[in-house]
PDB file of C-alpha atoms in Angstrom:
ATOM      1  CA  MET A 181      -0.026  -0.075   0.139  1.00  0.00           C
ATOM      2  CA  ALA A 182       2.792   2.257   0.664  1.00  0.00           C
ATOM      3  CA  ASP A 183       4.125   2.454  -2.683  1.00  0.00           C
ATOM      4  CA  GLN A 184       0.547   2.726  -4.278  1.00  0.00           C
ATOM      5  CA  PRO A 185       0.768   5.869  -6.786  1.00  0.00           C
ATOM      6  CA  LEU A 186      -1.464   8.553  -5.901  1.00  0.00           C
ATOM      7  CA  ARG A 187      -2.585  11.157  -8.390  1.00  0.00           C
ATOM      8  CA  VAL A 188      -3.561  14.751  -7.269  1.00  0.00           C
ATOM      9  CA  GLY A 189      -4.275  17.295 -10.081  1.00  0.00           C
ATOM     10  CA  ALA A 190      -1.605  16.551 -12.940  1.00  0.00           C
ATOM     11  CA  ARG A 191       0.959  15.541 -10.411  1.00  0.00           C
ATOM     12  CA  ASP A 192       1.901  12.046  -9.536  1.00  0.00           C
ATOM     13  CA  CYS A 193       3.543  10.624  -6.303  1.00  0.00           C
ATOM     14  CA  SER A 194       3.628   7.570  -4.149  1.00  0.00           C
ATOM     15  CA  LEU A 195       1.340   7.703  -0.995  1.00  0.00           C
ATOM     16  CA  MET A 196       4.396   7.423   1.514  1.00  0.00           C
ATOM     17  CA  ASP A 197       5.529  10.955  -0.189  1.00  0.00           C
ATOM     18  CA  ALA A 198       2.210  12.521   0.556  1.00  0.00           C
ATOM     19  CA  GLU A 199       1.967  11.203   3.998  1.00  0.00           C
ATOM     20  CA  ALA A 200       5.560  12.498   4.544  1.00  0.00           C
ATOM     21  CA  TRP A 201       4.587  15.962   3.065  1.00  0.00           C
ATOM     22  CA  ILE A 202       1.317  16.113   5.129  1.00  0.00           C
ATOM     23  CA  HIS A 203       3.235  15.045   8.196  1.00  0.00           C
ATOM     24  CA  VAL A 204       5.982  17.833   7.675  1.00  0.00           C
ATOM     25  CA  TYR A 205       3.389  20.641   6.925  1.00  0.00           C
ATOM     26  CA  PHE A 206       1.215  19.763  10.234  1.00  0.00           C
ATOM     27  CA  ASP A 207       4.232  19.595  12.446  1.00  0.00           C
ATOM     28  CA  GLU A 208       3.316  22.242  14.864  1.00  0.00           C
ATOM     29  CA  ASP A 209       6.176  21.979  17.146  1.00  0.00           C
ATOM     30  CA  ALA A 210       8.604  21.972  13.833  1.00  0.00           C
ATOM     31  CA  ASN A 211       6.913  25.035  12.313  1.00  0.00           C
ATOM     32  CA  ARG A 212       7.026  27.139  15.589  1.00  0.00           C
ATOM     33  CA  THR A 213      10.742  25.978  15.927  1.00  0.00           C
ATOM     34  CA  LYS A 214      11.391  27.134  12.221  1.00  0.00           C
ATOM     35  CA  ALA A 215       9.544  30.389  13.087  1.00  0.00           C
ATOM     36  CA  ALA A 216      11.824  31.126  16.150  1.00  0.00           C
ATOM     37  CA  THR A 217      15.210  30.392  14.069  1.00  0.00           C
ATOM     38  CA  LYS A 218      16.650  32.946  12.014  1.00  0.00           C
ATOM     39  CA  GLY A 219      16.439  31.756   8.624  1.00  0.00           C
ATOM     40  CA  GLY A 220      13.760  29.483   9.439  1.00  0.00           C
ATOM     41  CA  LYS A 221      11.133  28.620   7.056  1.00  0.00           C
ATOM     42  CA  PRO A 222       8.103  27.257   8.876  1.00  0.00           C
ATOM     43  CA  PHE A 223       4.647  26.271   7.137  1.00  0.00           C
ATOM     44  CA  ALA A 224       1.618  28.224   7.805  1.00  0.00           C
ATOM     45  CA  TYR A 225       0.213  25.625  10.131  1.00  0.00           C
ATOM     46  CA  PRO A 226      -1.053  26.385  12.826  1.00  0.00           C
ATOM     47  CA  ALA A 227      -0.871  29.867  12.333  1.00  0.00           C
ATOM     48  CA  TYR A 228      -3.508  30.040   9.558  1.00  0.00           C
ATOM     49  CA  ASP A 229      -5.392  27.468  10.318  1.00  0.00           C
ATOM     50  CA  ARG A 230      -5.880  27.909  14.172  1.00  0.00           C
ATOM     51  CA  LEU A 231      -5.949  31.847  14.228  1.00  0.00           C
ATOM     52  CA  VAL A 232      -8.481  33.174  16.322  1.00  0.00           C
ATOM     53  CA  THR A 233     -10.102  36.090  15.615  1.00  0.00           C
ATOM     54  CA  GLY A 234     -13.468  36.060  17.755  1.00  0.00           C
ATOM     55  CA  SER A 235     -15.909  35.854  14.881  1.00  0.00           C
ATOM     56  CA  GLY A 236     -18.270  33.424  14.329  1.00  0.00           C
ATOM     57  CA  PRO A 237     -18.636  30.772  11.343  1.00  0.00           C
ATOM     58  CA  ASP A 238     -20.575  33.185   9.293  1.00  0.00           C
ATOM     59  CA  GLU A 239     -19.156  36.231  10.184  1.00  0.00           C
ATOM     60  CA  LEU A 240     -15.895  38.325   9.021  1.00  0.00           C
ATOM     61  CA  ASN A 241     -13.942  40.720  11.178  1.00  0.00           C
ATOM     62  CA  ASP A 242     -10.647  42.635  10.353  1.00  0.00           C
ATOM     63  CA  GLY A 243      -8.680  39.636  11.765  1.00  0.00           C
ATOM     64  CA  ASP A 244     -10.350  37.193   9.160  1.00  0.00           C
ATOM     65  CA  LEU A 245      -9.573  39.858   6.248  1.00  0.00           C
ATOM     66  CA  LEU A 246      -5.881  39.801   7.692  1.00  0.00           C
ATOM     67  CA  ALA A 247      -5.801  35.888   7.420  1.00  0.00           C
ATOM     68  CA  PRO A 248      -4.254  35.686   3.944  1.00  0.00           C
ATOM     69  CA  LEU A 249      -1.110  37.207   5.557  1.00  0.00           C
ATOM     70  CA  LEU A 250      -0.453  33.981   7.176  1.00  0.00           C
ATOM     71  CA  LEU A 251      -0.265  32.200   3.728  1.00  0.00           C
ATOM     72  CA  ASN A 252       2.228  34.733   2.268  1.00  0.00           C
ATOM     73  CA  ALA A 253      -0.662  36.334   0.412  1.00  0.00           C
ATOM     74  CA  PRO A 254       0.036  40.190   1.386  1.00  0.00           C
ATOM     75  CA  LEU A 255      -2.713  42.732   1.370  1.00  0.00           C
ATOM     76  CA  THR A 256      -2.365  46.370   0.334  1.00  0.00           C
ATOM     77  CA  ILE A 257      -4.592  48.803   2.569  1.00  0.00           C
ATOM     78  CA  THR A 258      -6.733  49.280  -0.730  1.00  0.00           C
ATOM     79  CA  ALA A 259      -7.630  45.447  -0.445  1.00  0.00           C
ATOM     80  CA  VAL A 260      -8.143  45.775   3.307  1.00  0.00           C
ATOM     81  CA  TYR A 261     -10.773  48.456   2.697  1.00  0.00           C
ATOM     82  CA  SER A 262     -12.216  46.853  -0.304  1.00  0.00           C
ATOM     83  CA  LEU A 263     -12.797  43.563   1.592  1.00  0.00           C
ATOM     84  CA  GLN A 264     -14.454  45.570   4.625  1.00  0.00           C
ATOM     85  CA  ALA A 265     -16.893  47.292   1.876  1.00  0.00           C
ATOM     86  CA  VAL A 266     -17.971  43.458   0.823  1.00  0.00           C
ATOM     87  CA  CYS A 267     -17.887  41.909   4.264  1.00  0.00           C
ATOM     88  CA  ARG A 268     -21.829  41.896   4.382  1.00  0.00           C
ATOM     89  CA  THR A 269     -22.081  40.112   0.940  1.00  0.00           C
ATOM     90  CA  LEU A 270     -19.798  37.434   1.919  1.00  0.00           C
ATOM     91  CA  GLU A 271     -21.435  36.959   5.100  1.00  0.00           C
ATOM     92  CA  ARG A 272     -24.459  36.291   3.446  1.00  0.00           C
ATOM     93  CA  GLY A 273     -22.856  33.855   1.014  1.00  0.00           C
ATOM     94  CA  LEU A 274     -21.334  32.066   3.856  1.00  0.00           C
ATOM     95  CA  ALA A 275     -24.525  31.903   5.775  1.00  0.00           C
ATOM     96  CA  ALA A 276     -26.130  30.079   2.656  1.00  0.00           C
ATOM     97  CA  VAL A 277     -23.286  27.339   2.751  1.00  0.00           C
ATOM     98  CA  PRO A 278     -23.675  24.576   5.625  1.00  0.00           C
ATOM     99  CA  PRO A 279     -20.297  24.475   7.406  1.00  0.00           C
ATOM    100  CA  ASP A 280     -20.194  20.622   6.616  1.00  0.00           C
ATOM    101  CA  LEU A 281     -20.900  20.902   3.111  1.00  0.00           C
ATOM    102  CA  THR A 282     -18.301  19.764   1.111  1.00  0.00           C
ATOM    103  CA  LEU A 283     -17.465  21.280  -2.628  1.00  0.00           C
ATOM    104  CA  GLU A 284     -17.688  17.612  -3.891  1.00  0.00           C
ATOM    105  CA  VAL A 285     -21.265  16.939  -2.588  1.00  0.00           C
ATOM    106  CA  ALA A 286     -22.331  20.343  -3.844  1.00  0.00           C
ATOM    107  CA  VAL A 287     -21.241  19.647  -7.273  1.00  0.00           C
ATOM    108  CA  THR A 288     -22.398  15.949  -7.119  1.00  0.00           C
ATOM    109  CA  GLU A 289     -25.830  17.731  -6.009  1.00  0.00           C
ATOM    110  CA  GLY A 290     -25.431  20.525  -8.673  1.00  0.00           C
ATOM    111  CA  ARG A 291     -25.969  23.262  -6.222  1.00  0.00           C
ATOM    112  CA  HIS A 292     -22.458  24.481  -6.164  1.00  0.00           C
ATOM    113  CA  ARG A 293     -22.806  27.334  -8.734  1.00  0.00           C
ATOM    114  CA  PRO A 294     -25.036  29.458  -6.967  1.00  0.00           C
ATOM    115  CA  LEU A 295     -23.073  28.907  -3.546  1.00  0.00           C
ATOM    116  CA  LEU A 296     -19.666  29.658  -5.144  1.00  0.00           C
ATOM    117  CA  GLU A 297     -21.588  32.668  -6.860  1.00  0.00           C
ATOM    118  CA  ASP A 298     -22.431  34.150  -3.401  1.00  0.00           C
ATOM    119  CA  LEU A 299     -18.953  33.949  -2.168  1.00  0.00           C
ATOM    120  CA  ILE A 300     -16.801  34.925  -4.903  1.00  0.00           C
ATOM    121  CA  GLY A 301     -18.885  36.308  -7.292  1.00  0.00           C
ATOM    122  CA  VAL A 302     -17.870  39.792  -5.927  1.00  0.00           C
ATOM    123  CA  LEU A 303     -14.938  39.283  -8.143  1.00  0.00           C
ATOM    124  CA  ASP A 304     -16.851  39.129 -11.515  1.00  0.00           C
ATOM    125  CA  ILE A 305     -16.954  42.754 -12.079  1.00  0.00           C
ATOM    126  CA  PRO A 306     -13.469  44.017 -12.977  1.00  0.00           C
ATOM    127  CA  GLY A 307     -12.219  46.487 -10.374  1.00  0.00           C
ATOM    128  CA  ALA A 308     -15.538  46.020  -8.084  1.00  0.00           C
ATOM    129  CA  VAL A 309     -12.980  45.131  -5.197  1.00  0.00           C
ATOM    130  CA  PRO A 310      -9.694  46.906  -6.080  1.00  0.00           C
ATOM    131  CA  GLY A 311      -6.730  45.209  -4.746  1.00  0.00           C
ATOM    132  CA  VAL A 312      -8.431  41.649  -4.516  1.00  0.00           C
ATOM    133  CA  GLN A 313      -8.116  38.764  -6.672  1.00  0.00           C
ATOM    134  CA  LEU A 314      -9.395  34.902  -6.206  1.00  0.00           C
ATOM    135  CA  THR A 315      -5.985  33.905  -4.137  1.00  0.00           C
ATOM    136  CA  THR A 316      -6.831  36.320  -1.704  1.00  0.00           C
ATOM    137  CA  LEU A 317     -10.388  35.984  -1.493  1.00  0.00           C
ATOM    138  CA  THR A 318     -10.135  32.183  -1.101  1.00  0.00           C
ATOM    139  CA  LYS A 319      -7.738  32.420   1.638  1.00  0.00           C
ATOM    140  CA  VAL A 320     -10.148  34.734   3.392  1.00  0.00           C
ATOM    141  CA  LEU A 321     -13.227  32.486   2.938  1.00  0.00           C
ATOM    142  CA  HIS A 322     -11.334  29.129   3.347  1.00  0.00           C
ATOM    143  CA  ARG A 323     -10.990  29.499   7.074  1.00  0.00           C
ATOM    144  CA  LYS A 324     -14.717  29.757   7.274  1.00  0.00           C
ATOM    145  CA  ARG A 325     -15.924  27.018   5.029  1.00  0.00           C
ATOM    146  CA  PRO A 326     -12.457  24.726   4.564  1.00  0.00           C
ATOM    147  CA  LEU A 327     -14.644  22.086   3.019  1.00  0.00           C
ATOM    148  CA  PHE A 328     -16.472  23.995   0.633  1.00  0.00           C
ATOM    149  CA  VAL A 329     -13.929  26.910  -0.581  1.00  0.00           C
ATOM    150  CA  PRO A 330     -10.508  25.472  -1.549  1.00  0.00           C
ATOM    151  CA  LEU A 331      -7.321  27.421  -1.470  1.00  0.00           C
ATOM    152  CA  PHE A 332      -6.316  28.743  -4.602  1.00  0.00           C
ATOM    153  CA  ASP A 333      -2.762  30.387  -5.892  1.00  0.00           C
ATOM    154  CA  LYS A 334      -0.426  29.812  -8.551  1.00  0.00           C
ATOM    155  CA  ARG A 335       1.156  27.100  -7.151  1.00  0.00           C
ATOM    156  CA  VAL A 336      -2.445  25.357  -6.766  1.00  0.00           C
ATOM    157  CA  LYS A 337      -2.932  26.116 -10.248  1.00  0.00           C
ATOM    158  CA  ALA A 338       0.147  24.903 -11.573  1.00  0.00           C
ATOM    159  CA  HIS A 339      -0.364  21.586  -9.816  1.00  0.00           C
ATOM    160  CA  TYR A 340      -3.602  20.992 -11.385  1.00  0.00           C
ATOM    161  CA  TYR A 341      -3.202  22.436 -14.847  1.00  0.00           C
ATOM    162  CA  GLY A 342       0.511  22.110 -15.051  1.00  0.00           C
ATOM    163  CA  GLN A 343       2.954  24.656 -15.386  1.00  0.00           C
ATOM    164  CA  LYS A 344       2.758  27.571 -17.748  1.00  0.00           C
ATOM    165  CA  PRO A 345       5.294  27.137 -20.908  1.00  0.00           C
ATOM    166  CA  GLU A 346       8.061  29.444 -20.359  1.00  0.00           C
ATOM    167  CA  PRO A 347       8.088  31.747 -23.508  1.00  0.00           C
ATOM    168  CA  ARG A 348      10.610  30.905 -26.493  1.00  0.00           C
ATOM    169  CA  SER A 349      13.689  32.875 -26.469  1.00  0.00           C
ATOM    170  CA  THR A 350      14.197  34.964 -29.424  1.00  0.00           C
ATOM    171  CA  VAL A 351      17.672  34.570 -29.695  1.00  0.00           C
TER     172      VAL A 351
END
């Protein structure tokens, strides 16, 4: 079983490798030690996953809006103000998604589109939420609905869709 191949997105790896990567990422003591070491490079667990902001599952406060910082997604002041401006819309979207609903089940039942629209549809109009892109928004919302809102960034996109080809040299 340990040598059984595992396919995640566009990548293959062994089950043993996947288990090792997960263990390293979720090693809280190692991450805290790396954070305290000059030049250490900790992973975000538990800083992002266990961040206490004092808000409920359907609420967003300023602490929630700053959570992407813990996943190396820096926010501008413009982004913070923009997220504050759409907080009520996002909270209504969160309230419509049961906390235990997985994206897989929602897709199977055919109800994912309107639920996702209520959460990330704020980005559909270019410039409507200045300074905020899908990466930042999913990192805000994922903490509230981790089973439904996947984290998304350029590394995840590259993993699932493959690397963007490098431009050809003109030399």
